[in-house]
Amino acid sequence: MRALTMTDYHRMEVADVPRPSPGPGDVLLRVTATGICGSDIHGFTGENGRRHPGQVMGHETAGHVAAVGDGVDTDRFPLGAAATLNPVVLPESDLSTYAGREQHCPRKLVIGVAAERQAAFADYVVVPDRNVVLLAPSMPVHLGALVEPLAVAVHAVRLGDPAPGEPVLILGGGPIGQSLILALRMAGVDRAVVSEPDSRRRDLCRELGAQTISPTDGDVAEQAQQVAGGQVALTLDAVGMTSTLADALRATSLGGTVVLVGMASPTVTIPAYAVSTGERVIRGSFTYAAQDFADAAAWLGEHHGQAAPLVSRVVSPEQAPQAFLDLAGEQPDPGKVLVRFDDTPPGPAGAPS
Ligand SMILES: [Zn+2]
């Protein structure tokens, strides 16, 4: 089968590798499409040190159940069922300890990040059955690749606990910022203000229903206050660097919350008094609990039409190496780039899968 392999930093190749087979308790998914994540790009360039040459990445994926291992309930996971995978895998012995907060398990493994495991930039991927989340039959299967980034956003919004009707500021209008707009809507918040320098990304955020400002037009906190009618109680930083955290703290009211979900810089400097004297809270957000993921999948099943604009481009595995270079370059796509593996989906001839 084909597997998109990072042979070196800045270099992807389509390799021919053996198809994995499902062990006991595992499900084999035939991959329809896998999204390229910002973290994959930072791994591809070597910037974040969280991906390694020789690795097959890919954690935002959807496809169909192709085979199951011993002990898997085929009534729950019938052959051909459309599904996505929750890439956060816990050892079975830790499941009850970390129920409801799976992301806190120190022994978790993230499919697509863990170098020792072949992930979803391939024709097939193996995953424990407890990490398989079925998709609504009515939704186009490739859009199931958006469940994972939406789950990241759902989790960040839940940590921020916004009040319905109150405006929320989002810093960064890339795929996570775009997913945050949708996750806020899920939480009953319709007023999102997004700060983003790229005009095509701002256009996309407005298409999703947000108001936008640009850091190139002046002070972000001042612009945000003008649009929102004052400081906001919650800012979601989907960038995560010194300048965005400073903007976030200044745009947020006394006692308010900044959720740090972006991971652009491993180290930042923060204005300490904005935290201490302002009693502002900076909350870290990473991945999601299993329930966040399941809720994101269920919402997307009903509202996939709202999420479809998030996909900017669909490429073949053979075109993917260039897409990685594009995304690492000066003019990245405004939204998500999906790598489509399965060109012959099941279903009526010509129907989109
Ligand atoms: Zn991701």
Coordinates of C-alpha atoms and ligand atoms in Angstrom, one line a residue:
M1 CA 0.0 0.0 0.0
R2 CA 1.0 3.6 -0.3
A3 CA 2.3 5.5 2.7
L4 CA 3.4 9.1 2.6
T5 CA 6.7 9.0 4.4
M6 CA 8.8 11.9 5.7
T7 CA 12.2 10.6 4.5
D8 CA 14.0 13.7 5.8
Y9 CA 13.0 17.1 7.1
H10 CA 11.5 19.1 4.2
R11 CA 11.0 15.9 2.2
M12 CA 8.0 13.6 1.8
E13 CA 7.8 10.6 -0.5
V14 CA 5.2 8.1 -1.4
A15 CA 6.6 4.7 -0.3
D16 CA 5.3 1.2 -0.9
V17 CA 4.9 -0.5 2.5
P18 CA 3.2 -3.6 3.7
R19 CA -0.5 -3.2 4.6
P20 CA -0.9 -3.4 8.4
S21 CA -3.1 -6.1 9.8
P22 CA -5.4 -5.6 12.8
G23 CA -4.3 -7.4 16.0
P24 CA -6.8 -8.4 18.7
G25 CA -9.1 -5.5 19.5
D26 CA -8.0 -3.5 16.5
V27 CA -9.8 -2.1 13.5
L28 CA -8.2 -1.7 10.1
L29 CA -9.5 1.5 8.4
R30 CA -9.3 2.1 4.7
V31 CA -8.3 5.7 4.6
T32 CA -10.5 8.0 2.5
A33 CA -8.8 11.3 3.3
T34 CA -6.3 12.7 5.9
G35 CA -5.8 16.3 6.7
I36 CA -2.4 18.0 6.9
C37 CA -2.2 19.6 10.4
G38 CA -0.1 22.7 11.3
S39 CA 1.8 20.3 13.7
D40 CA 2.6 18.0 10.8
I41 CA 4.1 21.0 8.9
H42 CA 6.2 22.1 12.0
G43 CA 7.3 18.4 12.2
F44 CA 8.1 18.4 8.5
T45 CA 10.3 21.4 8.8
G46 CA 11.9 20.0 12.0
E47 CA 10.8 23.2 14.0
N48 CA 8.9 21.5 16.8
G49 CA 11.0 18.3 17.1
R50 CA 7.8 16.3 17.5
R51 CA 8.1 14.3 14.2
H52 CA 11.1 12.3 13.0
P53 CA 12.5 11.2 9.6
G54 CA 11.2 7.8 8.5
Q55 CA 7.8 8.5 10.1
V56 CA 4.4 8.1 8.5
M57 CA 2.4 11.0 10.1
G58 CA -1.3 11.7 9.9
H59 CA -3.8 12.1 12.7
E60 CA -6.8 13.9 11.1
T61 CA -8.4 11.1 9.1
A62 CA -11.6 9.4 8.0
G63 CA -12.4 6.2 6.1
H64 CA -14.2 2.9 6.2
V65 CA -13.8 -0.2 8.3
A66 CA -11.9 -2.7 6.2
A67 CA -11.2 -5.5 8.6
V68 CA -11.3 -6.1 12.4
G69 CA -9.1 -8.2 14.7
D70 CA -10.1 -10.9 17.1
G71 CA -12.6 -9.8 19.8
V72 CA -14.0 -6.8 18.0
D73 CA -17.8 -6.6 17.9
T74 CA -18.7 -6.6 14.2
D75 CA -22.2 -5.3 15.1
R76 CA -20.6 -2.1 16.5
F77 CA -18.0 -1.9 13.7
P78 CA -19.5 -3.4 10.6
L79 CA -17.4 -3.8 7.5
G80 CA -17.7 -0.7 5.3
A81 CA -18.9 1.6 8.1
A82 CA -17.7 5.2 7.7
A83 CA -15.5 6.2 10.7
T84 CA -12.9 8.5 12.0
L85 CA -10.3 7.7 14.6
N86 CA -9.5 9.5 17.9
P87 CA -5.7 9.5 17.8
V88 CA -5.2 9.8 21.6
V89 CA -4.6 6.1 22.6
L90 CA -4.4 5.2 26.3
P91 CA -3.1 1.9 27.6
E92 CA -6.2 -0.2 28.6
S93 CA -5.0 -0.2 32.2
D94 CA -5.2 3.6 32.4
L95 CA -8.7 4.0 30.9
S96 CA -10.7 4.2 34.1
T97 CA -8.2 6.4 35.9
Y98 CA -8.3 9.0 33.2
A99 CA -12.0 8.6 32.1
G100 CA -13.3 12.1 31.1
R101 CA -9.8 13.6 30.9
E102 CA -7.9 11.2 28.7
Q103 CA -5.5 13.9 27.5
H104 CA -4.0 13.9 31.0
C105 CA -2.7 10.3 30.8
P106 CA 1.1 10.5 30.9
R107 CA 1.3 7.2 29.0
K108 CA -1.0 8.2 26.2
L109 CA 0.2 7.8 22.6
V110 CA -0.9 10.1 19.8
I111 CA -1.3 8.4 16.5
G112 CA 0.5 10.5 13.9
V113 CA 2.8 12.0 16.5
A114 CA 4.4 8.7 17.9
A115 CA 7.1 7.9 15.4
E116 CA 7.0 4.1 16.1
R117 CA 3.4 3.8 14.8
Q118 CA 2.4 4.0 11.2
A119 CA -0.4 6.6 11.0
A120 CA -3.0 7.9 8.6
F121 CA -1.1 9.3 5.6
A122 CA -1.5 5.9 4.1
D123 CA -4.0 3.7 2.3
Y124 CA -4.7 1.8 5.6
V125 CA -4.3 2.5 9.3
V126 CA -4.8 0.3 12.3
V127 CA -6.4 1.6 15.5
P128 CA -7.8 0.1 18.7
D129 CA -11.6 -0.3 18.4
R130 CA -12.2 2.0 21.4
N131 CA -10.6 4.8 19.4
V132 CA -12.9 4.3 16.4
V133 CA -15.7 6.9 16.2
L134 CA -18.4 6.1 13.6
L135 CA -19.5 8.9 11.3
A136 CA -23.1 9.9 10.4
P137 CA -23.9 7.9 7.2
S138 CA -25.3 11.1 5.7
M139 CA -22.1 13.1 5.7
P140 CA -19.4 13.0 3.0
V141 CA -16.7 10.7 4.5
H142 CA -13.7 12.9 3.6
L143 CA -15.1 15.7 5.8
G144 CA -14.7 13.3 8.7
A145 CA -11.0 14.3 8.6
L146 CA -12.2 17.6 10.1
V147 CA -13.5 16.0 13.3
E148 CA -10.0 16.0 14.9
P149 CA -9.2 19.7 14.5
L150 CA -12.8 20.5 15.5
A151 CA -12.3 18.4 18.7
V152 CA -9.2 20.4 19.5
A153 CA -11.4 23.5 19.3
V154 CA -14.3 22.1 21.2
H155 CA -12.0 21.2 24.1
A156 CA -10.4 24.7 24.1
V157 CA -13.8 26.4 24.1
R158 CA -15.0 24.2 26.9
L159 CA -12.0 25.1 29.0
G160 CA -12.7 28.8 28.3
D161 CA -16.4 28.3 29.3
P162 CA -17.8 31.3 27.3
A163 CA -21.1 32.9 28.2
P164 CA -23.6 32.6 25.4
G165 CA -24.1 36.0 23.7
E166 CA -20.8 37.4 24.8
P167 CA -18.1 38.1 22.2
V168 CA -15.0 36.0 22.2
L169 CA -11.7 36.9 20.6
I170 CA -9.7 34.4 18.6
L171 CA -6.1 35.0 17.7
G172 CA -5.1 33.3 14.5
G173 CA -7.5 32.5 11.6
G174 CA -5.9 29.3 10.3
P175 CA -7.6 25.9 10.5
I176 CA -7.7 25.8 14.3
G177 CA -9.0 29.4 14.5
Q178 CA -11.6 28.5 11.9
S179 CA -12.6 25.4 13.9
L180 CA -12.9 27.6 17.0
I181 CA -15.5 29.7 15.2
L182 CA -17.6 26.5 14.7
A183 CA -16.9 25.2 18.3
L184 CA -18.1 28.5 19.7
R185 CA -21.3 28.2 17.7
M186 CA -21.7 24.7 19.2
A187 CA -21.4 26.3 22.6
G188 CA -24.1 28.9 21.7
V189 CA -21.7 31.8 21.1
D190 CA -22.3 33.6 17.8
R191 CA -20.0 36.5 18.3
A192 CA -16.4 35.6 17.3
V193 CA -13.8 38.2 16.5
V194 CA -10.8 36.8 14.7
S195 CA -7.4 38.5 14.4
E196 CA -5.5 37.2 11.4
P197 CA -2.9 38.9 9.1
D198 CA -3.6 36.8 5.9
S199 CA -6.5 38.3 3.9
R200 CA -7.6 35.0 2.4
R201 CA -7.9 33.5 5.9
R202 CA -9.8 36.5 7.1
D203 CA -12.2 36.0 4.1
L204 CA -12.7 32.4 5.1
C205 CA -13.4 33.3 8.8
R206 CA -16.0 35.9 7.7
E207 CA -17.6 33.2 5.5
L208 CA -17.9 31.1 8.7
G209 CA -19.7 33.9 10.4
A210 CA -16.9 35.7 12.4
Q211 CA -15.9 39.4 12.4
T212 CA -12.2 39.9 11.6
I213 CA -9.4 42.3 12.3
S214 CA -5.8 42.3 11.1
P215 CA -2.6 42.8 13.2
T216 CA -1.2 44.6 10.2
D217 CA -3.9 47.3 10.7
G218 CA -2.7 48.4 14.1
D219 CA -2.9 47.4 17.8
V220 CA -4.8 44.1 18.1
A221 CA -6.2 44.7 21.6
E222 CA -7.5 48.2 20.6
Q223 CA -9.1 46.9 17.4
A224 CA -10.7 44.0 19.2
Q225 CA -12.2 46.3 21.8
Q226 CA -13.6 48.5 19.1
V227 CA -15.3 45.5 17.3
A228 CA -16.4 43.7 20.5
G229 CA -17.5 46.8 22.4
G230 CA -14.9 46.5 25.2
Q231 CA -12.5 44.0 26.6
V232 CA -13.6 40.3 26.2
A233 CA -14.0 37.9 29.0
L234 CA -12.4 35.1 26.9
T235 CA -9.6 35.1 24.3
L236 CA -8.5 31.9 22.5
D237 CA -4.9 32.1 21.4
A238 CA -4.6 29.8 18.4
V239 CA -1.1 31.0 17.6
G240 CA 0.9 30.8 20.8
M241 CA 3.8 33.2 20.7
T242 CA 5.0 36.1 22.9
S243 CA 3.3 38.8 20.8
T244 CA -0.1 37.0 20.6
L245 CA -0.2 36.2 24.3
A246 CA 0.6 39.8 25.1
D247 CA -2.3 40.9 22.8
A248 CA -4.5 38.3 24.3
L249 CA -3.9 39.5 27.9
R250 CA -4.5 43.2 26.9
A251 CA -7.7 42.4 25.1
T252 CA -9.1 40.4 28.0
S253 CA -10.9 41.9 30.9
L254 CA -9.8 41.8 34.5
G255 CA -10.4 38.3 35.9
G256 CA -10.8 37.0 32.4
T257 CA -9.4 33.9 30.7
V258 CA -6.9 33.3 27.9
V259 CA -6.9 29.8 26.6
L260 CA -3.5 28.9 25.0
V261 CA -4.2 26.3 22.3
G262 CA -1.6 27.4 19.6
M263 CA 1.9 26.0 19.8
A264 CA 3.9 28.3 17.6
S265 CA 6.7 28.9 20.2
P266 CA 7.9 26.4 22.8
T267 CA 9.0 29.3 25.0
V268 CA 7.2 32.7 25.4
T269 CA 7.7 35.8 27.6
I270 CA 4.5 37.0 29.3
P271 CA 3.7 40.4 30.9
A272 CA 3.5 39.0 34.4
Y273 CA 1.5 42.0 35.9
A274 CA -1.3 41.5 33.4
V275 CA -1.7 38.1 34.9
S276 CA -1.1 38.9 38.6
T277 CA -2.6 42.3 39.1
G278 CA -5.3 41.6 36.4
E279 CA -6.1 38.2 38.0
R280 CA -6.3 36.9 34.4
V281 CA -6.0 33.1 33.9
I282 CA -3.9 31.5 31.2
R283 CA -5.2 28.0 30.6
G284 CA -3.4 25.5 28.5
S285 CA -5.4 23.3 26.1
F286 CA -4.1 20.2 24.4
T287 CA -6.0 17.7 22.3
Y288 CA -9.3 16.7 23.9
A289 CA -11.1 14.3 26.1
A290 CA -12.8 11.3 24.3
Q291 CA -16.2 13.0 24.9
D292 CA -15.0 16.2 23.2
F293 CA -14.0 14.1 20.2
A294 CA -17.3 12.2 20.1
D295 CA -19.3 15.4 20.4
A296 CA -17.3 17.0 17.6
A297 CA -18.1 14.0 15.4
A298 CA -21.8 14.1 16.2
W299 CA -22.0 17.9 15.6
L300 CA -20.2 17.6 12.3
G301 CA -22.6 14.8 11.2
E302 CA -25.5 17.2 11.4
H303 CA -23.7 20.4 10.3
H304 CA -21.1 19.3 7.8
G305 CA -22.4 21.9 5.4
Q306 CA -21.1 24.6 7.7
A307 CA -17.7 23.0 8.0
A308 CA -17.2 22.2 4.3
P309 CA -15.6 25.7 3.6
L310 CA -12.8 24.7 5.9
V311 CA -11.4 22.5 3.2
S312 CA -9.3 24.6 0.8
R313 CA -7.8 21.8 -1.4
V314 CA -7.9 18.1 -1.9
V315 CA -4.7 16.5 -3.3
S316 CA -3.6 13.0 -4.2
P317 CA -0.8 11.2 -2.2
E318 CA 1.4 11.9 -5.2
Q319 CA 0.7 15.6 -5.0
A320 CA 1.1 15.7 -1.2
P321 CA 4.9 16.3 -1.1
Q322 CA 4.3 19.6 -2.9
A323 CA 1.4 20.5 -0.7
F324 CA 3.6 20.1 2.4
L325 CA 6.2 22.4 0.8
D326 CA 3.4 24.9 -0.1
L327 CA 2.0 24.8 3.5
A328 CA 5.5 25.4 4.9
G329 CA 6.0 28.3 2.5
E330 CA 5.0 31.9 2.3
Q331 CA 1.5 31.5 1.0
P332 CA -0.1 28.6 2.8
D333 CA -3.6 27.6 1.8
P334 CA -6.3 29.6 3.8
G335 CA -8.0 26.4 5.1
K336 CA -7.3 22.7 5.5
V337 CA -5.5 20.6 2.8
L338 CA -6.8 17.0 2.6
V339 CA -4.8 14.1 1.1
R340 CA -7.3 11.8 -0.5
F341 CA -6.2 8.2 -0.6
D342 CA -9.4 6.3 -1.6
D343 CA -10.4 7.3 -5.1
T344 CA -12.9 4.6 -5.5
P345 CA -15.2 5.0 -2.5
P346 CA -18.0 2.5 -2.0
G347 CA -21.5 3.6 -2.9
P348 CA -23.3 4.5 -6.1
A349 CA -21.1 5.2 -9.1
G350 CA -20.1 8.8 -9.2
A351 CA -21.5 9.6 -5.7
P352 CA -19.2 11.5 -3.4
S353 CA -18.2 9.4 -0.5
Ligands
ZN1 ZN -3.9 18.3 14.2

